[in-house]
mmCIF file of C-alpha atoms in Angstrom:
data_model
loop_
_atom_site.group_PDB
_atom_site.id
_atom_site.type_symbol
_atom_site.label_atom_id
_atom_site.label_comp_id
_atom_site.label_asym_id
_atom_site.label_seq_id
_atom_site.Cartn_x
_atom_site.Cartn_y
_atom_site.Cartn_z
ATOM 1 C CA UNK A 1 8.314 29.551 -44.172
ATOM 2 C CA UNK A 2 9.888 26.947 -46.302
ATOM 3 C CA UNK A 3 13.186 27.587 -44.735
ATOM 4 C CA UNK A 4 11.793 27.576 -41.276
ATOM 5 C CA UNK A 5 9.893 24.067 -41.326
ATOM 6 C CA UNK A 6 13.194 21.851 -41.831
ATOM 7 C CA UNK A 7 14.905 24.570 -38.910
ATOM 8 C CA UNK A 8 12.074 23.652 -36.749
ATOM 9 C CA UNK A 9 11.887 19.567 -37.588
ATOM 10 C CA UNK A 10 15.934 19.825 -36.687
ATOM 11 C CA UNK A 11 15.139 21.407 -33.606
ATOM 12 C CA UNK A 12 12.624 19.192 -32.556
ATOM 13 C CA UNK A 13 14.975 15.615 -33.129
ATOM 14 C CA UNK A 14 16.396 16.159 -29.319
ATOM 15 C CA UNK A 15 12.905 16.657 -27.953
ATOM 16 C CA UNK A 16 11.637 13.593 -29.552
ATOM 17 C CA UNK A 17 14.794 11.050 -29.443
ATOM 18 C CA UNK A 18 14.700 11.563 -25.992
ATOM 19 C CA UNK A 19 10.976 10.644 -25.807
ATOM 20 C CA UNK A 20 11.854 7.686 -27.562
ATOM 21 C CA UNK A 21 14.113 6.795 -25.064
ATOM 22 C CA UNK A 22 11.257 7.620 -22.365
ATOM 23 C CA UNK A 23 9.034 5.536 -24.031
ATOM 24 C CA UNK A 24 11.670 2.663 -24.301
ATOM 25 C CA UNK A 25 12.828 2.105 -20.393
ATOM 26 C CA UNK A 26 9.555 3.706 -18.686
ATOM 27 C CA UNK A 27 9.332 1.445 -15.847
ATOM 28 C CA UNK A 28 5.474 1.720 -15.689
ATOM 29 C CA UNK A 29 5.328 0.275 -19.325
ATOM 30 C CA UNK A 30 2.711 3.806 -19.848
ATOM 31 C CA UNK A 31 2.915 3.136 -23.920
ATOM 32 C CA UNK A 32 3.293 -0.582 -23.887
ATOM 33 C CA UNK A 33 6.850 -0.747 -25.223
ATOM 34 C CA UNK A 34 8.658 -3.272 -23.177
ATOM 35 C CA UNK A 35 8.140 -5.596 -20.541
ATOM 36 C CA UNK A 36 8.016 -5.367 -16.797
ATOM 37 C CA UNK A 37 7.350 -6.462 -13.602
ATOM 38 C CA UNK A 38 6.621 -2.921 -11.859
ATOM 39 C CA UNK A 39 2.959 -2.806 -11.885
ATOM 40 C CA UNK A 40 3.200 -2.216 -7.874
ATOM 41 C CA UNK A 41 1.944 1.167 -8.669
ATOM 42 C CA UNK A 42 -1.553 3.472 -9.676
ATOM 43 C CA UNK A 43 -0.810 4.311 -13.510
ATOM 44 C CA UNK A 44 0.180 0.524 -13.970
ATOM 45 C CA UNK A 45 -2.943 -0.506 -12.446
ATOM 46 C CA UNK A 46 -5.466 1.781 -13.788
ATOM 47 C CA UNK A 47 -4.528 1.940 -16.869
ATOM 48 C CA UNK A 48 -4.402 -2.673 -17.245
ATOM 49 C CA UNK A 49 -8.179 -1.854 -15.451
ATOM 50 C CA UNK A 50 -9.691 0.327 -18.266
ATOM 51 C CA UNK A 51 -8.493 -2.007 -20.971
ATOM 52 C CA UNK A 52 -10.233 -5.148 -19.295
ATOM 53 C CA UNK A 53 -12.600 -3.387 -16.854
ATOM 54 C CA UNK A 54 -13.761 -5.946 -13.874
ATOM 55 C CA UNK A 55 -16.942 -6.370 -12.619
ATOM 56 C CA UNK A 56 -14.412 -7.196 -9.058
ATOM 57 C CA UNK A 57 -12.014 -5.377 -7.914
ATOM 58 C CA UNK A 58 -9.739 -5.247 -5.145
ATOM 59 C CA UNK A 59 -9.030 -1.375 -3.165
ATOM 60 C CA UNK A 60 -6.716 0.019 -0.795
ATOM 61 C CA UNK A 61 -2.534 0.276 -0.373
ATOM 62 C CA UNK A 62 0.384 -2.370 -0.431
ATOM 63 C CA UNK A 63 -1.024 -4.431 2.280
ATOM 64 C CA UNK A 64 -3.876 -6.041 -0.564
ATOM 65 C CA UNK A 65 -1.678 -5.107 -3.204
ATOM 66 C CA UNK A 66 0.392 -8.757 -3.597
ATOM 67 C CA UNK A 67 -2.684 -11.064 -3.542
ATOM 68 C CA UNK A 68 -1.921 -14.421 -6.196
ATOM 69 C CA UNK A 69 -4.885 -13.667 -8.348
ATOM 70 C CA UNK A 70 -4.796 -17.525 -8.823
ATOM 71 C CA UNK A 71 -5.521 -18.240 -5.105
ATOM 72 C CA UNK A 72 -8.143 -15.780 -5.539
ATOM 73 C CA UNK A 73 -10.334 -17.168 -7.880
ATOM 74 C CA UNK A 74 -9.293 -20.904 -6.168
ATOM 75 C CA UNK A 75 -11.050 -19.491 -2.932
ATOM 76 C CA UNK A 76 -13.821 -17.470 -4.077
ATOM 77 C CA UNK A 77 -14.601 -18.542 -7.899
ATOM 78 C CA UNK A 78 -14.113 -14.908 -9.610
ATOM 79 C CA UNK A 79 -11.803 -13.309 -11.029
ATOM 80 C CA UNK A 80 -10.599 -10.350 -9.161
ATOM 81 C CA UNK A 81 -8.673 -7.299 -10.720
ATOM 82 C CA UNK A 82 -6.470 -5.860 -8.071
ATOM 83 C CA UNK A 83 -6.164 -1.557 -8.026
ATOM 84 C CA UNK A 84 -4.456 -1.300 -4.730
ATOM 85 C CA UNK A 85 -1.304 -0.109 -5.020
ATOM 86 C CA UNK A 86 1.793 0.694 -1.841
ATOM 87 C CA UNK A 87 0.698 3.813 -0.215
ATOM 88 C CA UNK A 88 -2.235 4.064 -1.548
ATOM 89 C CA UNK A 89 -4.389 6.261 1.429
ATOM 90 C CA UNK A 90 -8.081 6.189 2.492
ATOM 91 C CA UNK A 91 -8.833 9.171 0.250
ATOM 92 C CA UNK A 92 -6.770 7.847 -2.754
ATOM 93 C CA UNK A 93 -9.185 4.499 -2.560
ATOM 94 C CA UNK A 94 -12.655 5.967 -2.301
ATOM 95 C CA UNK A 95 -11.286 8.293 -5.305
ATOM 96 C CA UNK A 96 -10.708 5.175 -7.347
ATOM 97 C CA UNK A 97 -13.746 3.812 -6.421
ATOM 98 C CA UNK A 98 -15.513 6.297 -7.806
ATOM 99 C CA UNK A 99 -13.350 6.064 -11.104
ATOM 100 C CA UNK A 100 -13.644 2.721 -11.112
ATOM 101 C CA UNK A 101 -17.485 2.960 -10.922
ATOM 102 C CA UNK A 102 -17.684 5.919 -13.216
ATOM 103 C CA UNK A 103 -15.647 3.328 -16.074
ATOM 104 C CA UNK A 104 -17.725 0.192 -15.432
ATOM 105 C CA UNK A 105 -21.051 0.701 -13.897
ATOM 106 C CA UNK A 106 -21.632 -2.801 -13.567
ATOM 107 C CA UNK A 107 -19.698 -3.589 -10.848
ATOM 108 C CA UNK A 108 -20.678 -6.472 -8.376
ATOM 109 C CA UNK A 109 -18.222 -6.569 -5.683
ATOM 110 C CA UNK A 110 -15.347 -4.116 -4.317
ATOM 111 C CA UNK A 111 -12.854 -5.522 -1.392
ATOM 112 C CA UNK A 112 -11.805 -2.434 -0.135
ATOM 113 C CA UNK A 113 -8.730 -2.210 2.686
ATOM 114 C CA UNK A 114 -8.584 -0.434 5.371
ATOM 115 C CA UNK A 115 -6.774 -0.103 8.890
ATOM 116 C CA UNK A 116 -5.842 2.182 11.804
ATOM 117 C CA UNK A 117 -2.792 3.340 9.785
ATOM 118 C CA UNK A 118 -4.895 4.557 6.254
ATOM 119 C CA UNK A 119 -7.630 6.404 8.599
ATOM 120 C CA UNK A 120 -4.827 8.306 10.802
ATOM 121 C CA UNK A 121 -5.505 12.099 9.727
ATOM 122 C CA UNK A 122 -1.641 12.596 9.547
ATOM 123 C CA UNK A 123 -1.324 10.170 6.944
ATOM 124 C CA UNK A 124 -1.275 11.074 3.201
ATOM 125 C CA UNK A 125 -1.780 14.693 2.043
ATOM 126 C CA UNK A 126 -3.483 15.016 -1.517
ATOM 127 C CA UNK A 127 -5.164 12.093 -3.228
ATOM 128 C CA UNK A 128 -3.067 11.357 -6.907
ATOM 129 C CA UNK A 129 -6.063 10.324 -8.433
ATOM 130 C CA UNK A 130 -6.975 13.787 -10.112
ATOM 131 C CA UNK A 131 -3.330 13.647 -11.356
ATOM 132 C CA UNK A 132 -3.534 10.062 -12.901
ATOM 133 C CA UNK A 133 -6.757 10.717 -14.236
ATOM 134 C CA UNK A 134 -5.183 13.601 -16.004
ATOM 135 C CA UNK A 135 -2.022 11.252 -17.113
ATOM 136 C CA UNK A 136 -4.345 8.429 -18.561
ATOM 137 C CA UNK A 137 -6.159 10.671 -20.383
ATOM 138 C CA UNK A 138 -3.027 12.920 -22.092
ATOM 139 C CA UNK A 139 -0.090 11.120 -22.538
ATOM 140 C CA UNK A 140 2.108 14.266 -22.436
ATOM 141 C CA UNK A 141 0.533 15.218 -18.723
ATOM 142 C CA UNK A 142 2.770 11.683 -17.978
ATOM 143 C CA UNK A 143 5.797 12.217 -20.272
ATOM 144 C CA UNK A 144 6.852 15.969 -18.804
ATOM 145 C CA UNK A 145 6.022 14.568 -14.672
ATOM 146 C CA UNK A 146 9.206 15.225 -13.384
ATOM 147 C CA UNK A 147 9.032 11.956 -10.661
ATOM 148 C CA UNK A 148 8.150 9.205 -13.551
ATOM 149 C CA UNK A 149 11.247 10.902 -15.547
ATOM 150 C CA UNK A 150 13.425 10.315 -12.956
ATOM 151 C CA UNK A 151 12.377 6.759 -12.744
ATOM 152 C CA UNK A 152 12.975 6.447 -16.002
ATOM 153 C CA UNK A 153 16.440 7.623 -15.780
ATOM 154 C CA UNK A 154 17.690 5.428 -12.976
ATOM 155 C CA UNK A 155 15.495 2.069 -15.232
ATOM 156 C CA UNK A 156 18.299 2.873 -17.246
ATOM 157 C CA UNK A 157 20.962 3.221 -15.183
ATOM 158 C CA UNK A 158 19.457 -0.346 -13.666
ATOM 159 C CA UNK A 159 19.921 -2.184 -16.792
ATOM 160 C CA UNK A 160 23.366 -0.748 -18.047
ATOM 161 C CA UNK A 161 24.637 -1.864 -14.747
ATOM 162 C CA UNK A 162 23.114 -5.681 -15.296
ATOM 163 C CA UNK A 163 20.575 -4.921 -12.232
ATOM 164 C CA UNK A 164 18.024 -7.985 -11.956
ATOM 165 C CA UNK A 165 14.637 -6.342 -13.304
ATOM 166 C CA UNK A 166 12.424 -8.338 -10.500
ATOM 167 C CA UNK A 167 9.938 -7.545 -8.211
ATOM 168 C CA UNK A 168 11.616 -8.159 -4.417
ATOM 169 C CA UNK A 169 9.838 -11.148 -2.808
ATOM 170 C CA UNK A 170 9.033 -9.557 0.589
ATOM 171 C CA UNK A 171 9.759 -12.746 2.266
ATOM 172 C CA UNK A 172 12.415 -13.064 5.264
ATOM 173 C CA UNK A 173 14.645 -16.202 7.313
ATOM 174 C CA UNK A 174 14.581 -15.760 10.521
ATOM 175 C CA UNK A 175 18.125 -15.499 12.662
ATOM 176 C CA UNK A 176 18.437 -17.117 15.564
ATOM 177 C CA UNK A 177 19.311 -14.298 17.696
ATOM 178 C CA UNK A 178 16.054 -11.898 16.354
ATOM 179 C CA UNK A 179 15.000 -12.160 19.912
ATOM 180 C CA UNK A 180 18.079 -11.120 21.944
ATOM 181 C CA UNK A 181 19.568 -7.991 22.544
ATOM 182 C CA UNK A 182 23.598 -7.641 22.655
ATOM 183 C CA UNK A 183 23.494 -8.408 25.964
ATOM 184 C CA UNK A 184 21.757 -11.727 25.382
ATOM 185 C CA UNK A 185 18.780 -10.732 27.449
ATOM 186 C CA UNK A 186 15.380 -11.854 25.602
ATOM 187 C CA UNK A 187 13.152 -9.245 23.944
ATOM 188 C CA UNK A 188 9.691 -10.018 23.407
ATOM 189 C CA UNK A 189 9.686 -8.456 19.978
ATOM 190 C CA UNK A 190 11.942 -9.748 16.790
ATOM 191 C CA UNK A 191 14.794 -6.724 16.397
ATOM 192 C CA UNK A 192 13.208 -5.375 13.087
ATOM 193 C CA UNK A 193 10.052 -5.361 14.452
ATOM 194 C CA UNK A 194 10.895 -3.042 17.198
ATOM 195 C CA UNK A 195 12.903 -0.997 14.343
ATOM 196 C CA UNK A 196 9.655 -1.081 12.306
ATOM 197 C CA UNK A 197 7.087 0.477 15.087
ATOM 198 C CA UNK A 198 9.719 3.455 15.626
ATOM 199 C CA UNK A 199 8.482 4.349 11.992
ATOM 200 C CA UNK A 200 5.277 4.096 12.660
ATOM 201 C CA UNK A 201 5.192 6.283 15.171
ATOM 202 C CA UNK A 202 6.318 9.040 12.420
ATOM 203 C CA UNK A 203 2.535 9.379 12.005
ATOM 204 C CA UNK A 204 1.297 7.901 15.387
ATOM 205 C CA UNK A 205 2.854 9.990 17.782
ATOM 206 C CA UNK A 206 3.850 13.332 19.001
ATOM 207 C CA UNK A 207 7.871 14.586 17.117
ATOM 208 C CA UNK A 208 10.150 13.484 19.686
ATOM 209 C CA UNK A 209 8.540 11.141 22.053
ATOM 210 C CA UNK A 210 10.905 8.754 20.840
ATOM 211 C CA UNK A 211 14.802 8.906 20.318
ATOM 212 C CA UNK A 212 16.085 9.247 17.478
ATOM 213 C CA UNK A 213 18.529 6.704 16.066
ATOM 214 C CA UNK A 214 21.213 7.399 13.613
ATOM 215 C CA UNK A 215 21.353 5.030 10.203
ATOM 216 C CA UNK A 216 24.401 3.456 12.000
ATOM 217 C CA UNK A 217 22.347 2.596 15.347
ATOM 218 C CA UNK A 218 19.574 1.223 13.349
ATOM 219 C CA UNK A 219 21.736 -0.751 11.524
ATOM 220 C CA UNK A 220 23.570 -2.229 14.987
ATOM 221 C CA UNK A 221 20.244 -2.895 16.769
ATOM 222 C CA UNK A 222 18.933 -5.065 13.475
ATOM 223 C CA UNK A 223 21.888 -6.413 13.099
ATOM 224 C CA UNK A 224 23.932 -7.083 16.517
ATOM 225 C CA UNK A 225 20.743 -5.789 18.903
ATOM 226 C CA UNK A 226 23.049 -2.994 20.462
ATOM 227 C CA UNK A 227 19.752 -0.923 21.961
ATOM 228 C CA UNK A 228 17.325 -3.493 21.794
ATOM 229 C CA UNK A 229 15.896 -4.226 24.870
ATOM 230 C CA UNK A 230 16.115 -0.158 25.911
ATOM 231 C CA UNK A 231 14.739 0.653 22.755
ATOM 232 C CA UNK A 232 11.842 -2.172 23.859
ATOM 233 C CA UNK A 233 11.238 -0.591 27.285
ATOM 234 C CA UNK A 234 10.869 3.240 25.583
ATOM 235 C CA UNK A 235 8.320 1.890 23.536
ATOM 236 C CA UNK A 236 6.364 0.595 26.220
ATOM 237 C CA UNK A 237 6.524 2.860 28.432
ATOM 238 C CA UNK A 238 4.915 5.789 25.969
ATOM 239 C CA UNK A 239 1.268 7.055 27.063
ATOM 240 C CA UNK A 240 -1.470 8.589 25.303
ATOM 241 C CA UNK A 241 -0.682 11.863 25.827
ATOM 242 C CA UNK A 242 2.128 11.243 23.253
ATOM 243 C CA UNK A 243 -0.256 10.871 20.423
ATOM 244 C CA UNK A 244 -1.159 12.872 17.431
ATOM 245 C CA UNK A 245 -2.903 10.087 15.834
ATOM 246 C CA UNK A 246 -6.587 11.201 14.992
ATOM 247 C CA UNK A 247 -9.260 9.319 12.578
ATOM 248 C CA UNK A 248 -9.915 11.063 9.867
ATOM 249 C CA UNK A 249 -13.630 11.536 10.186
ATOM 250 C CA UNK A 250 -13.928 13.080 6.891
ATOM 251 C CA UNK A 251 -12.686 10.081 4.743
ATOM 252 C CA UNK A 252 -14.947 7.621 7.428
ATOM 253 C CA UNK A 253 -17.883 9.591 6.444
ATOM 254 C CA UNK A 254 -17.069 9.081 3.068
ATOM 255 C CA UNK A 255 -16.651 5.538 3.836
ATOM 256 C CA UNK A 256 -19.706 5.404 5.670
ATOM 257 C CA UNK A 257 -21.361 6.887 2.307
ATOM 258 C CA UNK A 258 -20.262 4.351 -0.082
ATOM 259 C CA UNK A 259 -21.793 1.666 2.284
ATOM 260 C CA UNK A 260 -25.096 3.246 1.645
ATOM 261 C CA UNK A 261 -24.391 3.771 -1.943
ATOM 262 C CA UNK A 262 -23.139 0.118 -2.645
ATOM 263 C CA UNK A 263 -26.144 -1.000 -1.179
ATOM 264 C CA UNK A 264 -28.118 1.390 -3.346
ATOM 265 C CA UNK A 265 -26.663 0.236 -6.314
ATOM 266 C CA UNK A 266 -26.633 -3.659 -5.707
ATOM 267 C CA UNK A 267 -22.611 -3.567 -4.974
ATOM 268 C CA UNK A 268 -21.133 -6.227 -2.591
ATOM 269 C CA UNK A 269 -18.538 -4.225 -0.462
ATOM 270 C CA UNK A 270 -16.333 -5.587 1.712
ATOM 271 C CA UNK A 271 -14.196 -3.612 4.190
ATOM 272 C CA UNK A 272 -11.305 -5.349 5.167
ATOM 273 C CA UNK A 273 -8.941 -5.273 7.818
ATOM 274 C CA UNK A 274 -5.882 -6.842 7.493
ATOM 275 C CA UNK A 275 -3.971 -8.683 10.269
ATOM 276 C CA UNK A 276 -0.900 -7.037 11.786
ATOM 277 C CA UNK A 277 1.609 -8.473 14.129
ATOM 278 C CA UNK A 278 1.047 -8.510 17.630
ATOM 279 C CA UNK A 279 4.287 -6.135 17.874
ATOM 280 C CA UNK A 280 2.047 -2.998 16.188
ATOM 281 C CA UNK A 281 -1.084 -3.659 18.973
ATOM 282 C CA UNK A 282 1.685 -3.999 21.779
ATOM 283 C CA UNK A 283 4.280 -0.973 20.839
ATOM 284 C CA UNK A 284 2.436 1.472 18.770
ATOM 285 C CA UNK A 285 -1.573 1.283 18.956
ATOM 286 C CA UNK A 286 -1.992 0.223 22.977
ATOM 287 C CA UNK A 287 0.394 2.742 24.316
ATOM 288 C CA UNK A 288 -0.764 5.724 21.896
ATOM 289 C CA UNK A 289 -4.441 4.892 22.515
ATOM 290 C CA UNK A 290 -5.461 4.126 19.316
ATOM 291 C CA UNK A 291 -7.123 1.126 19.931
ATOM 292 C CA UNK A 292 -10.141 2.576 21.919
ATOM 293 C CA UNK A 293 -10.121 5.208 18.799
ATOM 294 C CA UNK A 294 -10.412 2.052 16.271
ATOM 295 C CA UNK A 295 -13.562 0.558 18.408
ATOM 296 C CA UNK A 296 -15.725 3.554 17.841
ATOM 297 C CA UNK A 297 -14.815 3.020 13.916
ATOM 298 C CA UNK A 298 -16.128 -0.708 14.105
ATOM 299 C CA UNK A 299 -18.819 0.310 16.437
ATOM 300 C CA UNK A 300 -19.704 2.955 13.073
ATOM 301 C CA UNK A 301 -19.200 0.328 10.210
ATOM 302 C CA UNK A 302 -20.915 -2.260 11.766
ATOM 303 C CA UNK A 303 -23.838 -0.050 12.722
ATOM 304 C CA UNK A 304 -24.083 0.617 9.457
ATOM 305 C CA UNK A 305 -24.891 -2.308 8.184
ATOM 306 C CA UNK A 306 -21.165 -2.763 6.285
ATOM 307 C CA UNK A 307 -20.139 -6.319 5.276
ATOM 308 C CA UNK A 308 -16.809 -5.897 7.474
ATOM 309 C CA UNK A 309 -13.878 -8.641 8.030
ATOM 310 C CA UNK A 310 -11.772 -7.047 10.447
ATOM 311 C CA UNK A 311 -8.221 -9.302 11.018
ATOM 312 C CA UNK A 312 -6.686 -5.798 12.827
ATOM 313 C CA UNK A 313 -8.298 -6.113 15.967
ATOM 314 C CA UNK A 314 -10.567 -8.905 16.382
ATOM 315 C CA UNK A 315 -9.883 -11.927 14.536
ATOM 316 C CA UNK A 316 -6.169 -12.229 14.212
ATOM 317 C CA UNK A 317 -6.339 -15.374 12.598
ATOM 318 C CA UNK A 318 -3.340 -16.244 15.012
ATOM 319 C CA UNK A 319 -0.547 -15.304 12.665
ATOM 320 C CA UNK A 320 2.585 -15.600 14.525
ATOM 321 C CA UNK A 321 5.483 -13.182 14.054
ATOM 322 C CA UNK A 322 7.409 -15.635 11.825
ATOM 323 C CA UNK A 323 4.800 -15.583 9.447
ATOM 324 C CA UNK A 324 5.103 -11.585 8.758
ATOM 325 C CA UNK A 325 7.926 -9.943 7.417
ATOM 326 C CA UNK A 326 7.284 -6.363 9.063
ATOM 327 C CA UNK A 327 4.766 -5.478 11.536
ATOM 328 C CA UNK A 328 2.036 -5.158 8.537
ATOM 329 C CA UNK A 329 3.057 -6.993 5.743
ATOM 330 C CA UNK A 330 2.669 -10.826 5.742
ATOM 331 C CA UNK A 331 5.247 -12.811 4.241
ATOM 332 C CA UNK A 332 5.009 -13.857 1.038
ATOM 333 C CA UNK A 333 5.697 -17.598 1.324
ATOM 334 C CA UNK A 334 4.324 -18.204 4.919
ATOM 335 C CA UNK A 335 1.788 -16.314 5.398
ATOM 336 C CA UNK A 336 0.550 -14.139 2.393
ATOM 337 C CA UNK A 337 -0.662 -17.214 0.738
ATOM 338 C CA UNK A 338 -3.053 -18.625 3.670
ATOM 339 C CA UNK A 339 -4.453 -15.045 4.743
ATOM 340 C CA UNK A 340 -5.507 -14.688 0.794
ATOM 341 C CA UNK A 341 -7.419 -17.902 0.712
ATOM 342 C CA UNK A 342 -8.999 -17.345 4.628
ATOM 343 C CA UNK A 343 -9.977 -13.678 3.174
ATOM 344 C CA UNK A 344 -11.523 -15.019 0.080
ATOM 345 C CA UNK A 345 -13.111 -17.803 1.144
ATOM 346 C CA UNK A 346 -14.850 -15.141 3.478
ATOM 347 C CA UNK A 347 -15.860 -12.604 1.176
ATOM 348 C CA UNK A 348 -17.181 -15.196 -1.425
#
């Protein structure tokens, strides 16, 4: 036994130096280690909310995820922790509610996103939360995941190649010729817009009601608008047949639920819905149908009493394209900043 002890420490050096090393240039900062700007993510955000639980909090993916929490408590006079995180689906936010709840009972008001996109029934599979939970609470459950080691791996590679460790501004400047297609005829959509409601329709709509376009087209429409204006008229011209977009009526009911248990519990809930550009209505949700789906929805929430600020479909707030960088995110410097004061002011 005494022989086997120092065999087995030796053995073990590998296993643990390279732990070190995980621990060291873990992007998501899990044990604290170093510093960094990733927190764009659910074990980064969970874990800063259970060591200064809020009594508000914000929910729902990377479209609430970028609020200044300055601006926040400017425009409604609290301090707001923010748990939404990119991706983050319908399911995956009513599951951190509840964890959120279940680690501070004394919450007093949830903002919680939502939109056509996060209710479509083809979007998102399994909600993470059971594996985070899992993570938070065993710190080996996160060191042997195979994705955050990977991560890890290419944080290093980042740094021994000088990489900038920032967060990308998701901010744009606009070209002059956004709005013309090779030929110099005028689209009515900026080029990346029309680029960006093709990928929407990878959850929208029926496989192959559109083209597909090769990396290298993509790149020549954005860039020199070779396609544009055809790629326009396809878009346009697609019907409701096309569709495979369906609301997840399992997740609304759930919804539906926590409306009646906020109100049971003295919780202020606010479902929001945040503005997209005109492009989305006009090339994705009109001609797939899924704007007479989305009215029933608001005809449900608001029947039931919900506190709901809905910027999707009926107050736009009249954000022009320049002020978005894709068809759903708002641009950082002109127009995240004016939608998070309008939204707060609101809920407050």
């Amino acid at each position: 036994m005494k022989k086997l002890l120092p065999k087995l420490a030796l053995a073990l050096v590998p296993f643990l130096l390279y732990f070190a090393i995980f621990a060291m240039f873990d992007p998501y900062n899990y044990f604290g280690l170093q510093k960094t700007t990733n927190t764009n993510n659910p074990i980064s955000r969970v874990q800063g909310f259970l060591k200064e639980p809020s009594d508000h909090i914000i929910l729902g993916d990377s479209r609430l995820a970028h609020f200044d929490a300055d601006l926040i408590k400017q425009a409604s006079g609290e301090q707001y922790y923010n748990l939404a995180f990119g991706g983050a689906s319908l399911e995956e936010s009513l599951d951190l509610f509840e964890y959120a709840y279940a680690q501070n009972p004394n919450l007093k008001h949830v903002v919680l996103g939502l939109s056509f996109y996060t209710l479509n029934n083809a979007y998102g599979s399994v909600s993470r939360m059971a594996t985070i939970e899992t993570q938070l609470e065993n710190p080996f459950a996160y060191l042997f995941n195979l994705e955050y080691n990977v991560n890890m791996l290419t944080n290093i590679a980042n740094k021994l190649s000088g990489a900038a460790d920032v967060t990308e501004e998701e901010t744009r400047n606009p070209l002059p010729d956004d709005l013309l297609d090779a030929s110099g005829a005028e689209l009515s959509y900026r080029r990346d817009l029309l680029l960006y409601a093709t990928q929407l329709y990878g959850n929208c709509a029926q496989p192959g009601t559109l083209g597909t376009l090769s990396a290298q087209q993509q790149t020549a429409l954005r860039e020199k608008g070779e396609g544009a204006l055809a790629l326009q008229n396809e878009l346009l011209s697609v019907q409701p047949a096309d569709a495979k977009f369906a609301i997840n009526q399992k997740q609304l009911d759930r919804l539906l639920k926590l409306v009646e248990t906020c109100r049971e519990k003295g919780i202020a809930l606010t479902i929001v819905l945040p503005p997209m550009d005109q492009s989305v209505r006009d090339l994705v949700c009109r001609p797939l149908g899924i704007d007479k789906q989305m009215q029933d929805v608001l005809t449900q929430l608001t029947a039931s009493g919900a506190h709901v600020l809905d910027y999707e479909w009926t107050n736009t707030l009249g954000f022009t394209e320049a002020q978005f960088y894709d068809g759903f995110h708002l641009d950082t410097r002109t127009g995240l900043p004016y939608f998070t004061e309008t939204l707060f002011r609101e809920v407050a």
